[in-house]
Short mmCIF file of C-alpha atoms in Angstrom, two decimals:
data_model
loop_
_atom_site.label_atom_id
_atom_site.label_comp_id
_atom_site.label_asym_id
_atom_site.label_seq_id
_atom_site.Cartn_x
_atom_site.Cartn_y
_atom_site.Cartn_z
CA MET A 24 0.00 0.00 0.00
CA LYS A 25 1.31 3.44 -0.96
CA VAL A 26 0.37 6.75 0.63
CA LEU A 27 1.12 9.83 -1.50
CA PHE A 28 1.13 13.37 -0.10
CA ASP A 29 2.49 16.88 -0.52
CA PRO A 30 6.27 17.02 0.20
CA ASN A 31 5.82 20.15 2.34
CA PHE A 32 4.31 17.98 5.07
CA VAL A 33 5.97 15.47 7.33
CA PHE A 34 3.93 12.25 7.24
CA ASN A 35 3.00 12.52 10.93
CA GLU A 36 1.74 16.09 10.37
CA LEU A 37 -0.87 15.17 7.79
CA ILE A 38 -3.70 14.52 10.23
CA GLU A 39 -2.75 17.58 12.32
CA TYR A 40 -3.34 19.83 9.30
CA HIS A 41 -6.16 17.68 7.86
CA ALA A 42 -4.15 17.45 4.65
CA PRO A 43 -5.22 15.06 1.88
CA VAL A 44 -3.49 11.88 0.71
CA ILE A 45 -3.78 9.51 -2.21
CA ILE A 46 -3.94 5.86 -1.24
CA GLN A 47 -2.93 3.17 -3.70
CA SER A 48 -4.02 -0.16 -2.34
CA ARG A 49 -5.26 -3.46 -3.84
CA GLU A 50 -5.55 -2.01 -7.33
CA ARG A 51 -7.61 0.94 -6.09
CA ASN A 52 -6.64 4.60 -6.12
CA LEU A 53 -8.44 6.67 -3.50
CA ILE A 54 -8.30 10.24 -2.24
CA ASP A 55 -8.68 10.81 1.48
CA LEU A 56 -9.41 14.53 1.83
CA HIS A 57 -8.18 14.76 5.43
CA SER A 58 -5.91 11.72 5.98
CA LEU A 59 -8.12 10.21 8.67
CA SER A 60 -7.68 6.72 7.17
CA ILE A 61 -3.90 6.67 7.74
CA ILE A 62 -4.06 6.93 11.52
CA ASN A 63 -2.98 3.28 11.91
CA PHE A 64 0.25 4.00 10.03
CA LEU A 65 1.47 6.86 12.20
CA GLY A 66 4.74 5.92 13.89
CA LEU A 67 5.37 2.94 11.61
CA ALA A 68 8.45 2.69 9.44
CA PRO A 69 7.67 2.45 5.72
CA THR A 70 9.24 -0.35 3.71
CA THR A 71 10.23 2.02 0.90
CA LYS A 72 9.70 5.65 -0.05
CA GLY A 73 10.07 7.87 -3.09
CA SER A 74 8.37 10.51 -5.19
CA SER A 75 5.95 10.44 -8.13
CA GLU A 76 4.29 12.92 -10.46
CA VAL A 77 0.51 12.84 -10.34
CA ASN A 78 -1.37 15.20 -12.66
CA ASP A 79 1.53 17.68 -12.74
CA LEU A 80 2.05 17.52 -8.95
CA ILE A 81 5.18 16.04 -7.42
CA LEU A 82 4.14 13.98 -4.40
CA LEU A 83 6.11 11.98 -1.89
CA TRP A 84 5.04 8.41 -1.25
CA LEU A 85 5.59 5.93 1.53
CA GLU A 86 4.93 2.22 1.09
CA PHE A 87 3.67 -0.02 3.87
CA PRO A 88 3.15 -3.80 3.91
CA ASP A 89 -0.16 -4.81 2.34
CA GLU A 90 -1.10 -6.88 5.35
CA LEU A 91 -1.24 -3.70 7.45
CA ALA A 92 -3.78 -2.12 5.13
CA THR A 93 -7.41 -2.11 6.14
CA ASP A 94 -10.31 -1.91 3.74
CA ILE A 95 -11.10 1.72 3.00
CA GLU A 96 -14.54 2.36 1.61
CA PRO A 97 -15.66 5.58 -0.09
CA ASN A 98 -17.38 8.02 2.29
CA PRO A 99 -17.91 11.82 2.40
CA ASN A 100 -14.14 12.25 2.83
CA VAL A 101 -12.85 9.43 0.62
CA PHE A 102 -13.27 9.37 -3.17
CA GLU A 103 -12.11 7.41 -6.14
CA LEU A 104 -9.16 9.12 -7.82
CA ASN A 105 -10.34 10.83 -11.01
CA ASP A 106 -9.94 14.25 -12.59
CA GLU A 107 -12.94 15.77 -10.80
CA ASN A 108 -11.95 14.48 -7.38
CA PHE A 109 -8.32 15.42 -7.91
CA GLU A 110 -9.56 19.02 -7.97
CA LYS A 111 -10.84 18.42 -4.43
CA PHE A 112 -7.42 17.01 -3.47
CA LYS A 113 -5.69 20.17 -4.70
CA ILE A 114 -8.12 22.48 -2.90
CA SER A 115 -7.85 20.57 0.37
CA ASN A 116 -4.08 20.48 0.06
CA HIS A 117 -3.88 24.21 -0.67
CA ILE A 118 -5.91 25.07 2.44
CA SER A 119 -3.69 22.81 4.57
CA LEU A 120 -0.56 24.43 3.15
CA LYS A 121 -1.88 27.87 4.07
CA HIS A 122 -2.53 26.60 7.60
CA LEU A 123 1.04 25.27 7.74
CA GLN A 124 2.48 28.55 6.46
CA HIS A 125 0.54 30.52 9.06
CA THR A 126 1.75 28.21 11.82
CA LEU A 127 5.39 28.66 10.77
CA SER A 128 5.11 32.43 10.33
CA THR A 129 6.49 34.63 13.10
CA SER A 130 4.15 37.47 12.12
CA LYS A 131 0.62 36.26 12.80
CA ARG A 132 -2.44 37.63 11.06
CA MET A 133 -5.63 38.14 13.06
CA LEU A 134 -7.43 35.46 11.03
CA LYS A 135 -6.20 31.98 10.23
CA ILE A 136 -7.54 29.49 7.73
CA GLU A 137 -7.60 25.74 8.10
CA ASN A 138 -9.18 22.65 6.65
CA SER A 139 -12.30 21.08 8.04
CA VAL A 140 -12.33 17.46 9.18
CA ASP A 141 -15.40 16.75 7.09
CA ASN A 142 -16.11 17.42 3.43
CA LEU A 143 -14.42 20.39 1.76
CA TYR A 144 -14.90 23.46 3.92
CA MET A 145 -12.42 26.24 4.53
CA LEU A 146 -12.62 27.45 8.12
CA ILE A 147 -11.69 30.99 9.16
CA SER A 148 -11.18 31.82 12.82
CA LEU A 149 -9.33 34.10 15.20
CA CYS A 150 -5.65 33.27 15.52
CA THR A 151 -4.98 32.47 19.20
CA GLU A 152 -1.39 33.69 19.01
CA TYR A 153 -2.51 37.01 17.56
CA VAL A 154 -5.09 37.45 20.33
CA LEU A 155 -2.46 36.75 23.00
CA GLN A 156 -0.05 39.23 21.41
CA ASN A 157 -2.78 41.89 21.22
CA ARG A 158 -4.71 41.40 24.45
CA GLN A 159 -5.60 45.09 24.70
CA PHE A 160 -7.99 44.74 21.75
CA PHE A 161 -9.75 41.60 22.91
CA GLU A 162 -10.06 42.35 26.62
CA ASP A 163 -12.79 44.76 25.58
CA LYS A 164 -15.52 42.27 24.64
CA LYS A 165 -17.70 44.95 23.07
CA PHE A 166 -14.91 45.80 20.66
CA GLU A 167 -14.37 42.11 19.93
CA VAL A 168 -18.03 41.80 18.94
CA LEU A 169 -17.79 44.96 16.83
CA LEU A 170 -14.68 43.56 15.14
CA GLU A 171 -16.49 40.30 14.47
CA ILE A 172 -19.33 42.20 12.78
CA LEU A 173 -16.90 44.08 10.55
CA VAL A 174 -14.99 40.90 9.65
CA PHE A 175 -18.20 39.03 8.87
CA PHE A 176 -19.46 41.66 6.43
CA GLU A 177 -16.05 41.86 4.70
CA ILE A 178 -15.86 38.08 4.28
CA LYS A 179 -19.49 38.01 3.15
CA ARG A 180 -18.75 40.53 0.39
CA LEU A 181 -15.79 38.47 -0.77
CA THR A 182 -17.66 35.15 -0.80
CA GLU A 183 -20.60 36.71 -2.63
CA SER A 184 -18.24 37.98 -5.34
CA TYR A 185 -17.20 34.34 -5.90
CA ASN A 186 -20.74 32.99 -5.47
CA LEU A 187 -19.65 30.88 -2.48
CA SER A 188 -21.81 29.99 0.51
CA LEU A 189 -20.79 31.34 3.91
CA HIS A 190 -21.90 29.98 7.28
CA MET A 191 -21.17 31.30 10.76
CA PRO A 192 -21.79 28.38 13.16
CA GLN A 193 -20.40 30.22 16.20
CA PRO A 194 -18.78 33.54 17.09
CA PHE A 195 -15.68 34.31 15.02
CA LEU A 196 -15.87 31.04 13.10
CA PHE A 197 -16.67 31.26 9.40
CA GLN A 198 -17.23 28.22 7.20
CA ILE A 199 -16.97 28.41 3.40
CA ASP A 200 -18.08 25.54 1.18
CA LEU A 201 -15.57 24.82 -1.60
CA SER A 202 -16.87 21.36 -2.49
CA LYS A 203 -18.36 22.47 -5.82
CA THR A 204 -15.54 24.81 -6.77
CA ARG A 205 -12.76 24.33 -9.29
CA TYR A 206 -9.21 24.53 -7.98
CA GLU A 207 -8.38 27.61 -10.04
CA THR A 208 -11.33 29.50 -8.55
CA ALA A 209 -10.57 28.31 -5.02
CA TYR A 210 -6.92 29.35 -5.45
CA LYS A 211 -7.93 32.89 -6.49
CA PHE A 212 -10.46 33.14 -3.67
CA ILE A 213 -7.94 32.05 -1.02
CA ASN A 214 -5.39 34.48 -2.43
CA ASP A 215 -7.93 37.33 -2.23
CA PHE A 216 -8.89 36.31 1.28
CA GLU A 217 -5.25 36.43 2.40
CA LYS A 218 -4.96 39.98 1.05
CA LEU A 219 -8.13 40.89 2.93
CA SER A 220 -6.82 39.21 6.09
CA GLU A 221 -3.54 41.11 5.85
CA TYR A 222 -5.38 44.41 5.41
CA LEU A 223 -7.81 43.80 8.27
CA THR A 224 -4.94 42.88 10.57
CA SER A 225 -3.19 46.17 9.74
CA LYS A 226 -6.36 48.14 10.60
CA VAL A 227 -7.23 46.65 14.01
CA GLY A 228 -5.24 49.21 16.01
CA GLU A 229 -6.83 52.11 14.16
CA LEU A 230 -10.31 50.64 14.53
CA PHE A 231 -9.77 50.21 18.27
CA SER A 232 -8.64 53.83 18.65
CA ILE A 233 -11.80 55.05 16.91
CA ALA A 234 -14.22 52.76 18.75
CA LYS A 235 -12.88 52.39 22.30
CA GLU A 236 -14.63 55.51 23.66
CA LYS A 237 -17.64 55.64 21.35
CA ILE A 238 -18.59 52.02 22.01
CA ARG A 239 -19.41 52.72 25.67
CA ILE A 240 -22.81 54.11 24.70
CA LEU A 241 -23.73 50.57 23.58
CA ASP A 242 -23.32 49.07 27.08
CA ARG A 243 -27.08 48.61 27.52
CA LEU A 244 -27.44 46.88 24.15
CA PHE A 245 -24.49 44.52 24.65
CA SER A 246 -25.50 43.66 28.21
CA SER A 247 -29.05 42.75 27.13
CA VAL A 248 -28.17 40.53 24.14
CA ASP A 249 -26.01 37.43 24.61
CA ARG A 250 -23.12 36.82 22.19
CA LYS A 251 -24.69 33.79 20.53
CA SER A 252 -27.94 35.63 19.80
CA LEU A 253 -26.07 38.61 18.41
CA THR A 254 -23.99 36.32 16.21
CA LYS A 255 -27.18 34.71 14.87
CA LEU A 256 -28.66 38.15 14.21
CA ILE A 257 -25.57 39.24 12.26
CA TYR A 258 -25.57 36.06 10.21
CA THR A 259 -29.31 36.10 9.45
CA PHE A 260 -29.36 39.66 8.07
CA SER A 261 -27.27 40.85 5.14
CA SER A 262 -26.71 44.35 6.51
CA PHE A 263 -27.57 46.72 9.33
CA GLU A 264 -30.01 48.39 6.95
CA GLU A 265 -32.05 45.17 6.87
CA ILE A 266 -32.02 44.96 10.68
CA ILE A 267 -33.13 48.60 11.00
CA SER A 268 -35.82 48.10 8.35
CA ASP A 269 -37.31 45.16 10.26
CA LEU A 270 -37.13 47.06 13.56
CA GLU A 271 -38.88 50.04 11.97
CA TYR A 272 -41.57 47.71 10.65
CA LEU A 273 -41.94 46.18 14.12
CA LYS A 274 -42.16 49.64 15.68
CA ASN A 275 -44.93 50.68 13.27
CA LEU A 276 -46.82 47.42 13.76
CA VAL A 277 -46.68 47.73 17.55
CA GLY A 278 -47.89 51.31 17.21
CA GLN A 279 -50.89 50.19 15.15
CA LEU A 280 -51.76 47.46 17.65
CA GLU A 281 -51.45 49.87 20.58
CA SER A 282 -53.85 52.25 18.80
CA CYS A 283 -56.28 49.37 18.37
CA ILE A 284 -56.09 48.58 22.11
CA ARG A 285 -56.74 52.21 23.05
CA GLU A 286 -59.78 52.41 20.72
CA LYS A 287 -61.41 49.46 22.52
CA ARG A 288 -61.19 51.09 25.95
#
């Protein structure tokens, strides 16, 4: 059984970064998007190793005894190797490489990207190292929420320009579905996101200076709405204009109903 993977990764790092592998076993060629099927081979010495070119990519391979191989059946993360699914391999691998590069970088951006453990989602979240290095921004929870709102709308604009779906399952975690995207498009999108991430990181200090005093007037609002509910509100509406429009409608409706109550007295 051969396991092929990007030479930028050490074999034992593949699962850590949810990087993809190609598995050649028993006359089958499979793609495992996140390397979960190779867990039994971690720490084992391969019988041989080398490199091969697969669809214009140079990949390392390690060979293990066939008797150690277990049957691997296709599932949401494992596919037969073909041209269409190789696009998924390249996208998954590219996301994992960006995660690796961010980990190795001494200058951390505010946002990091990483692979999901299921299907082909790119995850965007706050970089823990950046938060620790810039505690003064994140100790103010109201500013953190305000920053999250700004980041969400910026990412939303970018994903909409690529016609990609964006989900926000929890505060400061953004999930982008790349499962139906060609590698070339995904590559351009990730490149544009990194530019956006770099720019947003450079603006955090300035944003904090502008907001740190003005945000105090929102104490009542932030104390009355929990973070999860506010996150859901941000995600549900496309803009503040939509939120205000619905609130205005609610205000007018309540006014009409109050008038009706008064007329009955």
